[in-house]
């Protein structure tokens, strides 16, 4: 694990109620610290009601280097339920069938609960991949089909071929994982050369497809609601937005204390200054 990431995780462990911290995303795959580090802070307590997770942005000084982190915070009980496809959400099992690292845990019992949730995410993803993928295909064919469908359902803007980038970081991992996850979920599989054929009985396939249609219809409304909530509750939104603007345009955006407190109200003025700066360049 990247030492700087572990130190950020130790700082995040001070979050009230925190019992476990997961690190995931492109920085985990590449080992880089540039850009934004993605963390999930899992907390104690019963499942949340309403919209989750809570999202924040923080910056940390690491030997003179600024490390940027986007932090999603939610109850472990909610996370585990979503990973097991016990909610209409698709984001948890889609994200956490991908590589992740448990960088801090309160105790061994919590570690075991989080590990089981990650295993449940793999089973959930593999189950939907079996129903959404081809009748017969390579493991990568099934993963591609799954990621395309989930991205389309989630109101995410992803460049074409994003699923190939994800798989391409460690294709052997995905090749090994799929038959193991199917077996753990009670789905028999036969091999035909390099291709696999999952044996989903018609009744179970129909049930999985019905479950998927519910999630596909709910996906965009759920994620729009999350965006609307984040617009008013995203702690650190102004600094995150200013960094994104500078990264993509090269134009530094100074933030007043008022703009930090009211990022939505400040946004038109910020965009006007950026537009003028680009016109003058």
Coordinates of C-alpha atoms in Angstrom, one line a residue:
X1 CA 0.0 0.0 0.0
X2 CA 1.2 3.5 -0.8
X3 CA 2.5 5.0 2.5
X4 CA 0.9 8.4 1.9
X5 CA -2.4 6.7 1.4
X6 CA -2.1 4.8 4.6
X7 CA -1.4 8.1 6.5
X8 CA -4.4 9.7 4.9
X9 CA -6.5 6.7 6.0
X10 CA -5.2 7.1 9.6
X11 CA -6.4 10.7 9.6
X12 CA -9.8 9.7 8.2
X13 CA -10.0 7.1 11.0
X14 CA -10.8 10.0 13.3
X15 CA -14.2 10.4 11.6
X16 CA -16.9 10.0 14.3
X17 CA -18.1 6.4 14.3
X18 CA -15.5 5.2 11.8
X19 CA -14.9 1.4 11.9
X20 CA -13.3 0.8 8.5
X21 CA -11.8 2.6 5.5
X22 CA -11.6 1.3 2.0
X23 CA -9.4 2.8 -0.7
X24 CA -10.4 2.2 -4.3
X25 CA -10.3 3.7 -7.8
X26 CA -7.8 4.5 -10.5
X27 CA -5.1 5.6 -8.0
X28 CA -5.2 2.1 -6.3
X29 CA -4.7 0.5 -9.7
X30 CA -1.9 2.7 -10.8
X31 CA -0.1 3.4 -7.5
X32 CA -0.1 7.1 -8.2
X33 CA -1.1 9.9 -5.8
X34 CA -1.8 12.6 -8.4
X35 CA -5.5 13.5 -8.9
X36 CA -8.1 12.6 -6.3
X37 CA -7.8 9.6 -4.0
X38 CA -11.1 7.8 -3.5
X39 CA -12.0 6.5 0.0
X40 CA -15.1 5.0 1.6
X41 CA -15.3 5.6 5.4
X42 CA -17.6 2.9 6.9
X43 CA -19.3 3.7 10.2
X44 CA -21.1 1.9 12.9
X45 CA -24.9 1.9 13.4
X46 CA -28.1 0.6 11.7
X47 CA -28.7 1.2 8.0
X48 CA -29.4 4.7 6.9
X49 CA -32.7 5.9 5.7
X50 CA -32.8 8.2 2.8
X51 CA -30.0 9.1 0.4
X52 CA -26.4 7.9 1.0
X53 CA -23.4 8.2 1.1
X54 CA -22.3 11.6 2.4
X55 CA -19.5 12.9 0.2
X56 CA -16.7 15.3 1.2
X57 CA -13.4 16.6 -0.2
X58 CA -10.3 17.1 1.9
X59 CA -6.7 18.1 1.2
X60 CA -3.7 16.8 3.2
X61 CA -0.1 18.0 3.3
X62 CA 2.3 15.1 2.8
X63 CA 6.0 16.2 2.8
X64 CA 5.1 19.4 1.0
X65 CA 2.9 17.6 -1.5
X66 CA -0.9 18.2 -1.5
X67 CA -2.9 15.0 -1.5
X68 CA -6.5 15.4 -2.5
X69 CA -9.2 12.9 -1.3
X70 CA -12.8 12.4 -2.1
X71 CA -14.5 10.7 0.8
X72 CA -17.8 8.8 0.8
X73 CA -19.1 8.1 4.3
X74 CA -21.9 5.6 5.1
X75 CA -22.9 2.9 7.6
X76 CA -21.2 -0.5 7.2
X77 CA -24.6 -2.1 7.6
X78 CA -25.9 -0.2 4.6
X79 CA -22.8 -0.9 2.6
X80 CA -23.1 -4.6 3.2
X81 CA -26.8 -4.6 2.3
X82 CA -26.1 -2.8 -1.0
X83 CA -23.2 -5.0 -1.8
X84 CA -25.5 -8.0 -1.5
X85 CA -27.9 -6.4 -4.0
X86 CA -30.4 -5.9 -1.1
X87 CA -31.2 -2.3 -2.4
X88 CA -31.9 -0.8 -5.8
X89 CA -28.5 0.8 -5.8
X90 CA -26.0 -0.6 -8.3
X91 CA -23.0 1.5 -7.4
X92 CA -21.6 -0.4 -4.5
X93 CA -21.4 -3.9 -6.0
X94 CA -20.2 -2.4 -9.4
X95 CA -17.4 -0.4 -7.7
X96 CA -16.3 -3.0 -5.2
X97 CA -16.2 -6.0 -7.6
X98 CA -13.2 -3.9 -8.8
X99 CA -10.0 -3.9 -6.8
X100 CA -10.1 -2.2 -3.4
X101 CA -8.0 -2.2 -0.3
X102 CA -9.0 -2.2 3.3
X103 CA -6.5 0.4 4.6
X104 CA -7.8 0.7 8.2
X105 CA -10.1 -1.3 10.4
X106 CA -11.2 -1.0 14.0
X107 CA -10.8 -4.7 14.8
X108 CA -10.7 -8.2 13.4
X109 CA -14.5 -8.6 13.6
X110 CA -15.0 -5.5 11.5
X111 CA -12.4 -6.7 9.0
X112 CA -14.4 -9.9 8.6
X113 CA -17.7 -8.0 8.1
X114 CA -16.1 -5.8 5.4
X115 CA -14.5 -8.8 3.7
X116 CA -17.8 -10.6 3.5
X117 CA -19.4 -7.4 2.1
X118 CA -16.8 -7.3 -0.7
X119 CA -17.4 -11.0 -1.4
X120 CA -21.1 -10.3 -1.6
X121 CA -20.3 -7.5 -4.1
X122 CA -18.5 -10.0 -6.3
X123 CA -21.4 -12.5 -6.1
X124 CA -23.9 -9.8 -7.0
X125 CA -21.9 -8.5 -9.9
X126 CA -21.3 -12.0 -11.3
X127 CA -25.0 -12.9 -11.0
X128 CA -26.1 -9.9 -13.0
X129 CA -23.2 -10.5 -15.5
X130 CA -24.5 -14.0 -16.1
X131 CA -28.0 -12.7 -17.0
X132 CA -26.8 -9.5 -18.9
X133 CA -23.9 -11.1 -20.8
X134 CA -23.9 -13.5 -23.8
X135 CA -25.1 -17.1 -23.6
X136 CA -21.5 -18.2 -24.0
X137 CA -18.4 -16.0 -23.8
X138 CA -15.1 -15.3 -22.2
X139 CA -15.1 -13.8 -18.7
X140 CA -14.2 -10.4 -20.2
X141 CA -17.3 -10.5 -22.4
X142 CA -19.5 -10.9 -19.3
X143 CA -17.6 -8.1 -17.4
X144 CA -17.9 -5.8 -20.4
X145 CA -21.6 -6.4 -20.7
X146 CA -22.1 -5.7 -17.0
X147 CA -20.1 -2.5 -16.8
X148 CA -21.7 -1.1 -19.9
X149 CA -25.2 -1.8 -18.5
X150 CA -24.4 -0.4 -15.1
X151 CA -22.8 2.8 -16.4
X152 CA -25.8 3.4 -18.6
X153 CA -28.1 2.9 -15.7
X154 CA -26.3 5.2 -13.3
X155 CA -26.3 8.7 -15.0
X156 CA -22.6 8.5 -15.4
X157 CA -20.8 10.2 -18.3
X158 CA -18.0 7.7 -19.3
X159 CA -16.0 7.7 -22.5
X160 CA -16.5 4.7 -24.8
X161 CA -14.4 1.8 -23.9
X162 CA -14.2 2.7 -20.2
X163 CA -15.1 -0.9 -19.3
X164 CA -12.0 -2.1 -21.3
X165 CA -9.8 0.3 -19.3
X166 CA -11.1 -1.1 -16.0
X167 CA -10.6 -4.8 -17.1
X168 CA -7.3 -4.0 -18.8
X169 CA -5.6 -3.0 -15.5
X170 CA -5.6 -6.6 -14.4
X171 CA -7.4 -8.9 -16.9
X172 CA -6.2 -12.1 -15.4
X173 CA -7.9 -11.1 -12.1
X174 CA -11.3 -10.7 -13.8
X175 CA -10.8 -14.0 -15.7
X176 CA -10.2 -15.8 -12.4
X177 CA -12.8 -14.0 -10.4
X178 CA -15.9 -14.7 -12.5
X179 CA -16.1 -18.5 -12.3
X180 CA -15.2 -18.3 -8.6
X181 CA -18.0 -15.8 -7.9
X182 CA -20.5 -17.9 -10.0
X183 CA -19.6 -21.0 -8.0
X184 CA -20.0 -19.0 -4.7
X185 CA -23.4 -17.9 -5.9
X186 CA -24.5 -21.4 -6.8
X187 CA -24.3 -20.9 -10.6
X188 CA -22.8 -23.9 -12.3
X189 CA -20.6 -23.2 -15.3
X190 CA -19.2 -25.2 -18.2
X191 CA -16.1 -24.4 -20.1
X192 CA -16.0 -24.5 -23.9
X193 CA -12.4 -23.8 -24.8
X194 CA -11.8 -20.3 -23.5
X195 CA -15.5 -19.6 -23.3
X196 CA -17.7 -20.1 -20.3
X197 CA -21.4 -20.9 -20.2
X198 CA -23.2 -20.1 -16.9
X199 CA -26.1 -22.5 -16.2
X200 CA -28.8 -20.2 -15.0
X201 CA -32.2 -22.0 -14.9
X202 CA -34.9 -20.2 -16.8
X203 CA -36.8 -19.2 -13.6
X204 CA -33.7 -17.8 -11.9
X205 CA -32.6 -15.9 -15.1
X206 CA -36.0 -14.4 -15.3
X207 CA -35.8 -13.3 -11.7
X208 CA -32.4 -11.8 -12.1
X209 CA -33.5 -9.9 -15.2
X210 CA -36.6 -8.6 -13.4
X211 CA -34.3 -7.4 -10.6
X212 CA -32.1 -5.7 -13.2
X213 CA -35.0 -3.9 -14.8
X214 CA -36.0 -2.5 -11.5
X215 CA -32.4 -1.2 -10.9
X216 CA -32.1 0.1 -14.4
X217 CA -35.3 2.2 -14.0
X218 CA -34.3 3.4 -10.5
X219 CA -30.6 4.1 -11.4
X220 CA -30.9 7.6 -12.9
X221 CA -33.4 8.9 -10.3
X222 CA -31.3 7.6 -7.4
X223 CA -28.1 9.2 -8.8
X224 CA -29.9 12.5 -9.7
X225 CA -31.1 12.6 -6.1
X226 CA -27.6 12.0 -4.9
X227 CA -26.2 14.8 -7.0
X228 CA -28.9 17.2 -5.8
X229 CA -28.1 16.3 -2.2
X230 CA -24.4 16.7 -2.8
X231 CA -24.9 20.2 -4.2
X232 CA -26.0 21.3 -0.8
X233 CA -24.0 19.0 1.5
X234 CA -20.7 18.3 -0.2
X235 CA -18.2 19.5 2.3
X236 CA -15.2 21.0 0.5
X237 CA -17.1 21.4 -2.8
X238 CA -15.7 24.8 -3.6
X239 CA -12.1 23.7 -3.2
X240 CA -12.8 20.5 -5.2
X241 CA -14.4 22.5 -8.0
X242 CA -11.5 25.1 -8.0
X243 CA -8.9 22.3 -8.3
X244 CA -10.9 20.6 -11.1
X245 CA -11.1 23.9 -13.0
X246 CA -7.4 24.6 -12.7
X247 CA -6.5 21.1 -13.6
X248 CA -8.6 21.1 -16.8
X249 CA -8.1 24.8 -17.9
X250 CA -4.8 25.8 -16.2
X251 CA -6.7 28.8 -14.7
X252 CA -6.3 29.2 -10.9
X253 CA -9.5 30.1 -9.1
X254 CA -8.9 32.1 -5.8
X255 CA -11.6 31.3 -3.3
X256 CA -12.9 33.8 -0.7
X257 CA -14.3 32.6 2.6
X258 CA -17.8 33.4 1.3
X259 CA -17.3 31.3 -1.8
X260 CA -16.1 28.4 0.3
X261 CA -19.2 28.6 2.4
X262 CA -21.6 29.1 -0.6
X263 CA -20.2 27.3 -3.6
X264 CA -23.5 27.2 -5.5
X265 CA -24.1 31.0 -5.2
X266 CA -20.4 31.6 -6.0
X267 CA -20.4 29.4 -9.1
X268 CA -21.7 31.9 -11.7
X269 CA -19.0 34.5 -10.7
X270 CA -16.3 31.8 -10.8
X271 CA -17.4 30.6 -14.3
X272 CA -17.5 34.2 -15.5
X273 CA -13.9 34.8 -14.4
X274 CA -12.8 31.6 -16.0
X275 CA -14.5 32.5 -19.3
X276 CA -12.8 36.0 -19.3
X277 CA -9.4 34.5 -18.5
X278 CA -9.8 32.1 -21.4
X279 CA -10.8 34.8 -23.7
X280 CA -7.8 36.9 -22.7
X281 CA -5.4 34.0 -23.1

